[in-house]
């Protein structure tokens, strides 16, 4: 335990729903050895589709399967922290889905455990690895926009019949609604470009769905230097939408779409000229989908090999959860605190 | 004074810049008798283009030209209230450009004067009369969206070289920056759909331009029922943008563009079906421009003839300015208070 | 034979590939009794998914299964006519995929057989039942465009690796390339709006793919009244495209997309005003997909019940094939003439 | 006569309508000395706006003004050749608007005169110098598309009330309708990319306007190697449209818009990948308008200085007119042949 990673690392996946299966399909250079799910059939189906993988009845046992070096936690939110903690305590490195925990307090326990056991924990803010975001990052780093001023983000979907009866609507399981679900992506992306937020304003509300968690959240986040992220997330957005606009003194980037029902992913660069007037405009589209899950996993393998701190990791998850919690607190939402049982994320 | 309006009302225009000339071109059913401007050549040019119109050296005299029943005030913001007050005191009805005053206190004096002299005062929130807004109003009134939940608005332009040396950058003349300029339109439109705002959050900032007024403002406004208007206005928007999105329980309206450099005006109606999933989608485009100035003026003539309170009028202007002032106050901006000389709006 | 259709008609499907399976999923009000395929596993898979359906080894036997009243022929082009003929000779009504035959001569035999046995034969030009086409038909019928002048059509896809090794690249199996595949749709739609074509110009060519059939065809078709259909079909279109533009004296309809990889289906109506200038513009989008297969099948059931001639039926298929053949003849392509074995359409 | 061009060449403009004035505004590095128009007021207005320029009553005299080295001919089509011929006979170099002549025979006389007097004649196919076309040319020359296969072009506008009473509707003045007006641009652009056309098919028709010239033309042009240009031009297009699509074995370029009422100019590059599927997609937009007139004039100055043959010049105009004439001939249109008087182009 604690030695260098194998050439072909062994992986266990806890939570074999939609997300767990996507993770299993994005493990280039590694091999799935074990998987577990609260619904045994789901684990068996996944294991059956990967040579060498075994479905394990108890998730605690899956962590201990010999050769498992990396544990992917793709459960409902309530189980993310307990499973990740057990994994690091068993000496495994962990890739956990966002938000990594339902509360900051919960996350702090995982942070302590990871530090105590010297294990790497990466948090699945996979949006950073979408092609338009990678292109945005490269353009900003190259100075294409000059100093950044503010960001606008809109992210949402329209749910589906019965959405308010699913696990995300149950605060015990989810820790919250739309803000802790899609909101943490926008918060993380904004912080990635602007830096830490020292001023947090906004509110969450339940406008449409019949559920005790929020379905909309509006945020105005500011850095110490006064830069602003003006963000809205919604599961009453009706027409699926992802829009992320980054403004600098010298230009603007507009990102739209994430593929699939969110529309073709595209980034447009508006470059101001000294004489001002309409900006020079260049667009890139990514109709071939994203490799975000594969890139993210490969990055994690490199984190472990190089002994570097995953980014986004626990610090980034904590920063996002601090925003979430501040807004939930002032909006009158309470998050669940009871002991969870790990079910897979759908 | 106070008798019924003539069949063809006489009009005086104070401020013969870009906006004054647009007003002069939108006076169907009325006739321009007099105009005045701090720059005499501008008044002469306008008067020369309209048979029967005279350029008057002093604006105070233009109000008193026999036959003038309606005064249009299209000056810089500092002169809007003084000129409008003098006009109502001379027994004229007034169509004043938004924001009608630089501060609520200034506006209150005009409100008192209009009441004392029983004159109608309309405020030029012409956006309400753009074709996409008229269509939105009709759809909402017909129940197409069901109960409204929230509105998102984004409105901005990219300025031009030297923008920070123009009158809008001088708080004495303007009363503020982007928020009091384009912001009042978004505030007024949002209030038109959602009703009065009882909670005002947000801030204004000067990110780009070298001027003592704001170039960006971010607002989170809420009604007593919790509906939200989430609004951003900017004169560092780089690519001119008007976007106004209205969400109800049963669907969404997305308005884009205002013609010209803002792009073709368009409204898209997304109608949710009981089975949910992608909404039914219908769009209307208005490539033929807007008649907003003409409709607005015709509405004002009807206001006067029917003795009805103009809407948008002083109450709507006050509601918008209260938002502006609240945000300026908490953002550390101070508005000018010195006596103005009326210059035309460019 | 020849009696009235059952309340719930029995159906056999010959050819259980992609298209056959789509047909099986669009049989509301009917029941699948039998299916057959040159690859037995395909028939078994389809039969296994529909209660009451049986996989039959020989397609000739499938036609004779008691209770079968409608036969759907979804084979490669070479087998369409032989199977359809055998079906009508067995007293069945037939819904055959377009182009219904590889040549006019082949089709004429089917026409004679259908007449001799008094059976209805519908041809699967399903594009007519896409929502944008239905809307176009309704608008044109209501006079929205005034008298029609011309149509432009562009339809194409980019193939896939190995496309030139598939059955469509083999003239024995297909009767031709892109023109007889996607081209017949554009020809049929154009004729539907403009009427019969009395002048046929154009050519087919093989630009890209290594195959003995065409991958592009350019057509200029004219009616007796001089109206024109200007059509291009391509399987080197690279970015999947469906565009169909209908011009009348009073306006234009632009149809784009067919869903899926062709983009969201949309129709835009440009209505000219007497003062000319930019037209009034209304758009409808259909993000929920099309019901064309179901509507088409329901129409066929009505054809049979009411004893009406299917439209599109054999006459429409013949009109399209006459265009195809004229263009192939002058472009130097020869179509296959050998006896086929029925394989399913993929 | 015939010596090297002055450092700041002197220019005369014959025809001071819309196009003549645009030319006058695009003469960087040269100076306007003389102008003439059939309507003297137009010449006087233009001359009055340019220091050093004189309005000359007779166009023949304008050519002879001392210092005039370049003559720009921006008249109606009937006068293009006579004026250009007189100019070259007077030893001037000539930039003439497209189509340079109403017929090939007429143009041949100009070609002979230019050769006899050794003068350069450039023809104003300015579309080649639009930014999207320049970008297309650069991409094609760099091999981005691989070998070219075919081009589709659609170009048109919706006219205006009374369009059929304007000079373009009079064959004596215009030589033809839409085909000789906008059509020559598409023909020239297609030939620029594909090379000479050895097969010309198509027809012109008068569908909408009450005039003796064509309002629509459909073309299928082929090179010796079989590459195809499939082109449609229309002045019953209703919604102004410019679309030019270039297909190569490795990708596609789609050009849309020309600015103004044709929409923002844009080029999209679809690059095929070896694994096929959706292409890589990059777009560039040109919201700042085009510099085509200035670039074209600067190119002409270089033509003269370097003694090189203008391209596009008389050979390119002849190639375009040969296509026009072939299509007019088979469509039953006759072009005017009477002697013209030069009126300016509007």
PDB file of N, CA and C in Angstrom, chain D residues 248-278:
ATOM      1  N   UNK D 248     -14.359  19.893 -51.551  1.00  0.00           N
ATOM      2  CA  UNK D 248     -13.193  19.140 -51.965  1.00  0.00           C
ATOM      3  C   UNK D 248     -13.247  17.746 -51.368  1.00  0.00           C
ATOM      4  N   UNK D 249     -12.297  16.931 -51.758  1.00  0.00           N
ATOM      5  CA  UNK D 249     -12.285  15.566 -51.241  1.00  0.00           C
ATOM      6  C   UNK D 249     -12.062  15.542 -49.727  1.00  0.00           C
ATOM      7  N   UNK D 250     -11.443  16.568 -49.181  1.00  0.00           N
ATOM      8  CA  UNK D 250     -11.081  16.536 -47.764  1.00  0.00           C
ATOM      9  C   UNK D 250     -11.908  17.484 -46.903  1.00  0.00           C
ATOM     10  N   UNK D 251     -12.865  18.183 -47.500  1.00  0.00           N
ATOM     11  CA  UNK D 251     -13.628  19.103 -46.676  1.00  0.00           C
ATOM     12  C   UNK D 251     -14.478  20.030 -47.502  1.00  0.00           C
ATOM     13  N   UNK D 252     -15.045  20.965 -46.822  1.00  0.00           N
ATOM     14  CA  UNK D 252     -16.011  21.871 -47.421  1.00  0.00           C
ATOM     15  C   UNK D 252     -15.819  23.265 -46.850  1.00  0.00           C
ATOM     16  N   UNK D 253     -16.047  24.275 -47.680  1.00  0.00           N
ATOM     17  CA  UNK D 253     -16.148  25.648 -47.208  1.00  0.00           C
ATOM     18  C   UNK D 253     -17.545  26.157 -47.505  1.00  0.00           C
ATOM     19  N   UNK D 254     -18.163  26.790 -46.536  1.00  0.00           N
ATOM     20  CA  UNK D 254     -19.477  27.405 -46.736  1.00  0.00           C
ATOM     21  C   UNK D 254     -19.349  28.891 -46.448  1.00  0.00           C
ATOM     22  N   UNK D 255     -19.617  29.708 -47.461  1.00  0.00           N
ATOM     23  CA  UNK D 255     -19.581  31.161 -47.302  1.00  0.00           C
ATOM     24  C   UNK D 255     -21.013  31.681 -47.316  1.00  0.00           C
ATOM     25  N   UNK D 256     -21.330  32.513 -46.345  1.00  0.00           N
ATOM     26  CA  UNK D 256     -22.682  33.069 -46.237  1.00  0.00           C
ATOM     27  C   UNK D 256     -22.601  34.557 -45.958  1.00  0.00           C
ATOM     28  N   UNK D 257     -23.483  35.307 -46.594  1.00  0.00           N
ATOM     29  CA  UNK D 257     -23.589  36.726 -46.285  1.00  0.00           C
ATOM     30  C   UNK D 257     -22.536  37.542 -46.993  1.00  0.00           C
ATOM     31  N   UNK D 258     -22.864  38.790 -47.204  1.00  0.00           N
ATOM     32  CA  UNK D 258     -21.931  39.747 -47.804  1.00  0.00           C
ATOM     33  C   UNK D 258     -21.955  41.047 -47.007  1.00  0.00           C
ATOM     34  N   UNK D 259     -22.499  40.996 -45.788  1.00  0.00           N
ATOM     35  CA  UNK D 259     -22.706  42.223 -45.017  1.00  0.00           C
ATOM     36  C   UNK D 259     -24.018  42.880 -45.405  1.00  0.00           C
ATOM     37  N   UNK D 260     -24.383  43.908 -44.662  1.00  0.00           N
ATOM     38  CA  UNK D 260     -25.609  44.659 -44.945  1.00  0.00           C
ATOM     39  C   UNK D 260     -26.828  43.762 -44.978  1.00  0.00           C
ATOM     40  N   UNK D 261     -27.671  43.970 -45.973  1.00  0.00           N
ATOM     41  CA  UNK D 261     -28.928  43.225 -46.024  1.00  0.00           C
ATOM     42  C   UNK D 261     -28.711  41.760 -46.366  1.00  0.00           C
ATOM     43  N   UNK D 262     -27.505  41.385 -46.732  1.00  0.00           N
ATOM     44  CA  UNK D 262     -27.206  39.976 -47.007  1.00  0.00           C
ATOM     45  C   UNK D 262     -26.758  39.229 -45.752  1.00  0.00           C
ATOM     46  N   UNK D 263     -26.686  39.925 -44.640  1.00  0.00           N
ATOM     47  CA  UNK D 263     -26.293  39.284 -43.396  1.00  0.00           C
ATOM     48  C   UNK D 263     -24.789  39.320 -43.217  1.00  0.00           C
ATOM     49  N   UNK D 264     -24.372  39.097 -41.988  1.00  0.00           N
ATOM     50  CA  UNK D 264     -22.946  39.132 -41.664  1.00  0.00           C
ATOM     51  C   UNK D 264     -22.193  38.136 -42.536  1.00  0.00           C
ATOM     52  N   UNK D 265     -21.092  38.563 -43.069  1.00  0.00           N
ATOM     53  CA  UNK D 265     -20.269  37.686 -43.904  1.00  0.00           C
ATOM     54  C   UNK D 265     -19.539  36.675 -43.024  1.00  0.00           C
ATOM     55  N   UNK D 266     -19.585  35.416 -43.464  1.00  0.00           N
ATOM     56  CA  UNK D 266     -19.019  34.353 -42.626  1.00  0.00           C
ATOM     57  C   UNK D 266     -18.497  33.230 -43.517  1.00  0.00           C
ATOM     58  N   UNK D 267     -17.449  32.593 -43.073  1.00  0.00           N
ATOM     59  CA  UNK D 267     -16.965  31.389 -43.768  1.00  0.00           C
ATOM     60  C   UNK D 267     -16.769  30.301 -42.737  1.00  0.00           C
ATOM     61  N   UNK D 268     -17.232  29.119 -43.062  1.00  0.00           N
ATOM     62  CA  UNK D 268     -17.080  27.969 -42.176  1.00  0.00           C
ATOM     63  C   UNK D 268     -16.316  26.884 -42.914  1.00  0.00           C
ATOM     64  N   UNK D 269     -15.336  26.376 -42.235  1.00  0.00           N
ATOM     65  CA  UNK D 269     -14.498  25.322 -42.805  1.00  0.00           C
ATOM     66  C   UNK D 269     -14.835  24.003 -42.106  1.00  0.00           C
ATOM     67  N   UNK D 270     -15.304  23.043 -42.882  1.00  0.00           N
ATOM     68  CA  UNK D 270     -15.584  21.697 -42.386  1.00  0.00           C
ATOM     69  C   UNK D 270     -14.446  20.799 -42.857  1.00  0.00           C
ATOM     70  N   UNK D 271     -13.693  20.298 -41.942  1.00  0.00           N
ATOM     71  CA  UNK D 271     -12.530  19.482 -42.296  1.00  0.00           C
ATOM     72  C   UNK D 271     -12.800  18.024 -41.954  1.00  0.00           C
ATOM     73  N   UNK D 272     -12.735  17.174 -42.967  1.00  0.00           N
ATOM     74  CA  UNK D 272     -12.974  15.759 -42.720  1.00  0.00           C
ATOM     75  C   UNK D 272     -11.772  15.129 -42.023  1.00  0.00           C
ATOM     76  N   UNK D 273     -12.060  14.203 -41.115  1.00  0.00           N
ATOM     77  CA  UNK D 273     -11.009  13.453 -40.448  1.00  0.00           C
ATOM     78  C   UNK D 273     -10.955  12.055 -41.068  1.00  0.00           C
ATOM     79  N   UNK D 274      -9.830  11.378 -40.937  1.00  0.00           N
ATOM     80  CA  UNK D 274      -9.717  10.057 -41.564  1.00  0.00           C
ATOM     81  C   UNK D 274     -10.816   9.096 -41.107  1.00  0.00           C
ATOM     82  N   UNK D 275     -11.254   9.211 -39.866  1.00  0.00           N
ATOM     83  CA  UNK D 275     -12.284   8.291 -39.389  1.00  0.00           C
ATOM     84  C   UNK D 275     -13.668   8.751 -39.831  1.00  0.00           C
ATOM     85  N   UNK D 276     -13.746   9.795 -40.602  1.00  0.00           N
ATOM     86  CA  UNK D 276     -14.997  10.361 -41.108  1.00  0.00           C
ATOM     87  C   UNK D 276     -15.935  10.740 -39.955  1.00  0.00           C
ATOM     88  N   UNK D 277     -17.240  10.729 -40.200  1.00  0.00           N
ATOM     89  CA  UNK D 277     -18.160  11.267 -39.192  1.00  0.00           C
ATOM     90  C   UNK D 277     -18.186  12.784 -39.285  1.00  0.00           C
ATOM     91  N   UNK D 278     -18.759  13.446 -38.268  1.00  0.00           N
ATOM     92  CA  UNK D 278     -18.885  14.905 -38.353  1.00  0.00           C
ATOM     93  C   UNK D 278     -17.530  15.576 -38.523  1.00  0.00           C
TER      94      UNK D 278
END
